[in-house]
mmCIF file of C-alpha atoms in Angstrom:
data_model
loop_
_atom_site.group_PDB
_atom_site.id
_atom_site.type_symbol
_atom_site.label_atom_id
_atom_site.label_comp_id
_atom_site.label_asym_id
_atom_site.label_seq_id
_atom_site.Cartn_x
_atom_site.Cartn_y
_atom_site.Cartn_z
ATOM 1 C CA MET A 1 119.016 83.863 65.200
ATOM 2 C CA VAL A 2 122.755 83.655 64.727
ATOM 3 C CA GLU A 3 124.651 81.508 67.199
ATOM 4 C CA ASN A 4 127.614 83.087 68.910
ATOM 5 C CA VAL A 5 130.182 80.456 69.859
ATOM 6 C CA LYS A 6 132.170 82.835 72.081
ATOM 7 C CA ALA A 7 129.031 83.808 74.009
ATOM 8 C CA PHE A 8 128.152 80.135 74.450
ATOM 9 C CA GLU A 9 131.644 79.292 75.704
ATOM 10 C CA TYR A 10 131.560 82.234 78.103
ATOM 11 C CA LEU A 11 128.189 81.203 79.567
ATOM 12 C CA MET A 12 129.275 77.581 79.889
ATOM 13 C CA GLY A 13 132.238 78.772 81.950
ATOM 14 C CA GLU A 14 129.982 80.685 84.355
ATOM 15 C CA ASP A 15 127.947 79.264 87.214
ATOM 16 C CA HIS A 16 124.406 78.707 85.904
ATOM 17 C CA LYS A 17 123.064 80.251 89.117
ATOM 18 C CA SER A 18 124.205 83.659 87.873
ATOM 19 C CA TRP A 19 122.164 83.431 84.668
ATOM 20 C CA PHE A 20 118.705 84.293 85.981
ATOM 21 C CA ARG A 21 116.827 85.400 89.096
ATOM 22 C CA ALA A 22 115.334 81.990 89.887
ATOM 23 C CA PHE A 23 118.723 80.813 91.144
ATOM 24 C CA PHE A 24 119.665 83.958 93.106
ATOM 25 C CA ASP A 25 119.843 83.759 96.873
ATOM 26 C CA HIS A 26 116.276 84.266 98.168
ATOM 27 C CA ASN A 27 117.605 86.027 101.270
ATOM 28 C CA ARG A 28 118.880 88.954 99.188
ATOM 29 C CA SER A 29 116.582 91.710 97.997
ATOM 30 C CA CYS A 30 117.591 94.533 95.725
ATOM 31 C CA GLU A 31 115.575 96.332 93.057
ATOM 32 C CA HIS A 32 118.437 95.841 90.618
ATOM 33 C CA LEU A 33 118.016 92.066 90.825
ATOM 34 C CA ILE A 34 114.412 92.077 89.687
ATOM 35 C CA ASN A 35 112.844 92.902 86.358
ATOM 36 C CA ASN A 36 110.881 95.949 87.586
ATOM 37 C CA PHE A 37 113.917 98.216 87.237
ATOM 38 C CA SER A 38 114.640 97.061 83.670
ATOM 39 C CA GLU A 39 110.980 97.182 82.678
ATOM 40 C CA SER A 40 110.613 100.705 84.057
ATOM 41 C CA PHE A 41 113.697 101.874 82.206
ATOM 42 C CA ASN A 42 112.592 100.235 78.944
ATOM 43 C CA ASN A 43 109.192 101.894 79.314
ATOM 44 C CA MET A 44 110.862 105.290 79.873
ATOM 45 C CA ILE A 45 112.935 105.075 76.696
ATOM 46 C CA ALA A 46 110.235 103.567 74.458
ATOM 47 C CA LYS A 47 109.630 106.861 72.629
ATOM 48 C CA ILE A 48 113.317 107.582 72.035
ATOM 49 C CA ARG A 49 114.553 104.066 71.311
ATOM 50 C CA GLU A 50 114.867 104.651 67.543
ATOM 51 C CA LYS A 51 116.911 107.876 67.870
ATOM 52 C CA PRO A 52 120.549 108.055 66.729
ATOM 53 C CA LEU A 53 122.948 106.724 69.380
ATOM 54 C CA CYS A 54 124.286 110.108 70.598
ATOM 55 C CA THR A 55 120.767 111.533 70.872
ATOM 56 C CA LEU A 56 119.560 108.374 72.633
ATOM 57 C CA ILE A 57 122.353 108.612 75.222
ATOM 58 C CA LEU A 58 121.720 112.304 75.897
ATOM 59 C CA MET A 59 117.948 111.879 76.117
ATOM 60 C CA SER A 60 118.151 108.802 78.356
ATOM 61 C CA GLY A 61 120.482 110.730 80.675
ATOM 62 C CA GLN A 62 117.931 113.540 80.814
ATOM 63 C CA LEU A 63 115.163 111.048 81.608
ATOM 64 C CA VAL A 64 117.148 109.505 84.465
ATOM 65 C CA MET A 65 118.142 112.906 85.880
ATOM 66 C CA GLY A 66 114.508 114.016 85.651
ATOM 67 C CA LEU A 67 113.431 110.904 87.536
ATOM 68 C CA PHE A 68 116.027 111.540 90.272
ATOM 69 C CA TYR A 69 114.886 115.176 90.516
ATOM 70 C CA LYS A 70 111.246 114.128 90.812
ATOM 71 C CA ARG A 71 112.028 111.551 93.525
ATOM 72 C CA ARG A 72 114.269 113.967 95.430
ATOM 73 C CA ASN A 73 111.500 116.595 95.474
ATOM 74 C CA ALA A 74 108.916 113.998 96.538
ATOM 75 C CA CYS A 75 110.860 113.176 99.699
ATOM 76 C CA VAL A 76 111.740 116.734 100.797
ATOM 77 C CA GLY A 77 109.119 116.753 103.565
ATOM 78 C CA TRP A 78 109.987 113.338 104.946
ATOM 79 C CA ASP A 79 111.569 113.097 108.387
ATOM 80 C CA SER A 80 115.223 112.077 108.324
ATOM 81 C CA GLY A 81 115.620 108.413 109.223
ATOM 82 C CA ASP A 82 111.878 107.750 108.853
ATOM 83 C CA LEU A 83 110.424 105.000 106.689
ATOM 84 C CA VAL A 84 109.175 105.782 103.184
ATOM 85 C CA PRO A 85 105.374 106.157 102.861
ATOM 86 C CA SER A 86 104.902 102.913 100.906
ATOM 87 C CA VAL A 87 106.598 100.917 103.693
ATOM 88 C CA LYS A 88 104.533 102.717 106.354
ATOM 89 C CA LYS A 89 101.379 101.778 104.428
ATOM 90 C CA LEU A 90 102.486 98.137 104.182
ATOM 91 C CA LEU A 91 103.315 97.983 107.903
ATOM 92 C CA LYS A 92 99.932 99.493 108.772
ATOM 93 C CA LEU A 93 98.236 96.775 106.711
ATOM 94 C CA MET A 94 100.372 94.074 108.326
ATOM 95 C CA PHE A 95 99.565 95.295 111.840
ATOM 96 C CA LYS A 96 95.851 95.147 110.983
ATOM 97 C CA LYS A 97 96.296 91.503 109.989
ATOM 98 C CA ILE A 98 98.151 90.478 113.162
ATOM 99 C CA GLY A 99 94.885 89.400 114.793
ATOM 100 C CA GLU A 100 94.228 87.015 111.900
ATOM 101 C CA TYR A 101 97.118 84.742 112.894
ATOM 102 C CA LYS A 102 98.043 82.632 115.899
ATOM 103 C CA VAL A 103 101.723 81.873 116.502
ATOM 104 C CA ALA A 104 102.990 78.862 118.442
ATOM 105 C CA GLY A 105 106.637 78.050 119.046
ATOM 106 C CA ALA A 106 107.581 74.577 117.880
ATOM 107 C CA VAL A 107 111.325 74.754 118.618
ATOM 108 C CA ALA A 108 112.391 77.481 121.044
ATOM 109 C CA VAL A 109 113.294 80.720 119.253
ATOM 110 C CA LYS A 110 113.938 78.931 115.963
ATOM 111 C CA VAL A 111 110.860 77.362 114.404
ATOM 112 C CA TYR A 112 107.280 78.614 114.660
ATOM 113 C CA GLU A 113 103.912 77.361 113.503
ATOM 114 C CA VAL A 114 101.517 80.065 112.281
ATOM 115 C CA THR A 115 97.802 79.384 111.860
ATOM 116 C CA SER A 116 95.578 81.822 109.942
ATOM 117 C CA ILE A 117 91.884 82.512 110.606
ATOM 118 C CA HIS A 118 91.282 80.407 107.492
ATOM 119 C CA SER A 119 92.986 77.420 109.205
ATOM 120 C CA SER A 120 96.024 77.534 106.916
ATOM 121 C CA ILE A 121 99.151 76.419 108.769
ATOM 122 C CA PHE A 122 102.662 77.634 107.922
ATOM 123 C CA THR A 123 106.036 76.770 109.400
ATOM 124 C CA ILE A 124 108.610 79.522 109.854
ATOM 125 C CA ASP A 125 112.273 78.649 110.417
ATOM 126 C CA LEU A 126 114.246 81.694 111.547
ATOM 127 C CA ASP A 127 117.652 79.981 111.268
ATOM 128 C CA ARG A 128 117.069 78.996 107.658
ATOM 129 C CA LYS A 129 115.048 82.162 106.933
ATOM 130 C CA THR A 130 112.263 80.153 105.331
ATOM 131 C CA CYS A 131 108.483 80.007 105.549
ATOM 132 C CA SER A 132 106.303 77.290 104.057
ATOM 133 C CA CYS A 133 103.982 80.016 102.695
ATOM 134 C CA VAL A 134 106.841 80.875 100.260
ATOM 135 C CA GLN A 135 105.736 84.540 100.255
ATOM 136 C CA TRP A 136 109.217 85.787 101.138
ATOM 137 C CA LYS A 137 110.828 83.940 98.234
#
């Protein structure tokens, strides 16, 4: 691998927290900040990757437009302002699990202690937007 001094100098001048997802703010969620978007795109263009540049650009544009068309058609019957089906499914699952947890306030309207039916105990801090289960990070 050839070292690129200019690239090194540029990166050294940037905040290391902007280099990779591990240092991004855990309170922000966007599909463009995770690898799924890049992995999906790379998978889509796998068969055309070796094409000449102009052909690659045209074909990748067609792939993206086709994806948008497919997604647009998939949501035609959805009610305006309603949640997407995958979120509805997740909420349904979460509501089923509500009975598996007991919530007790530790500090009024700020910190809660949650106990599962398996006796696991988690602390939720709403001010800091943290949970000791680390699921939301």
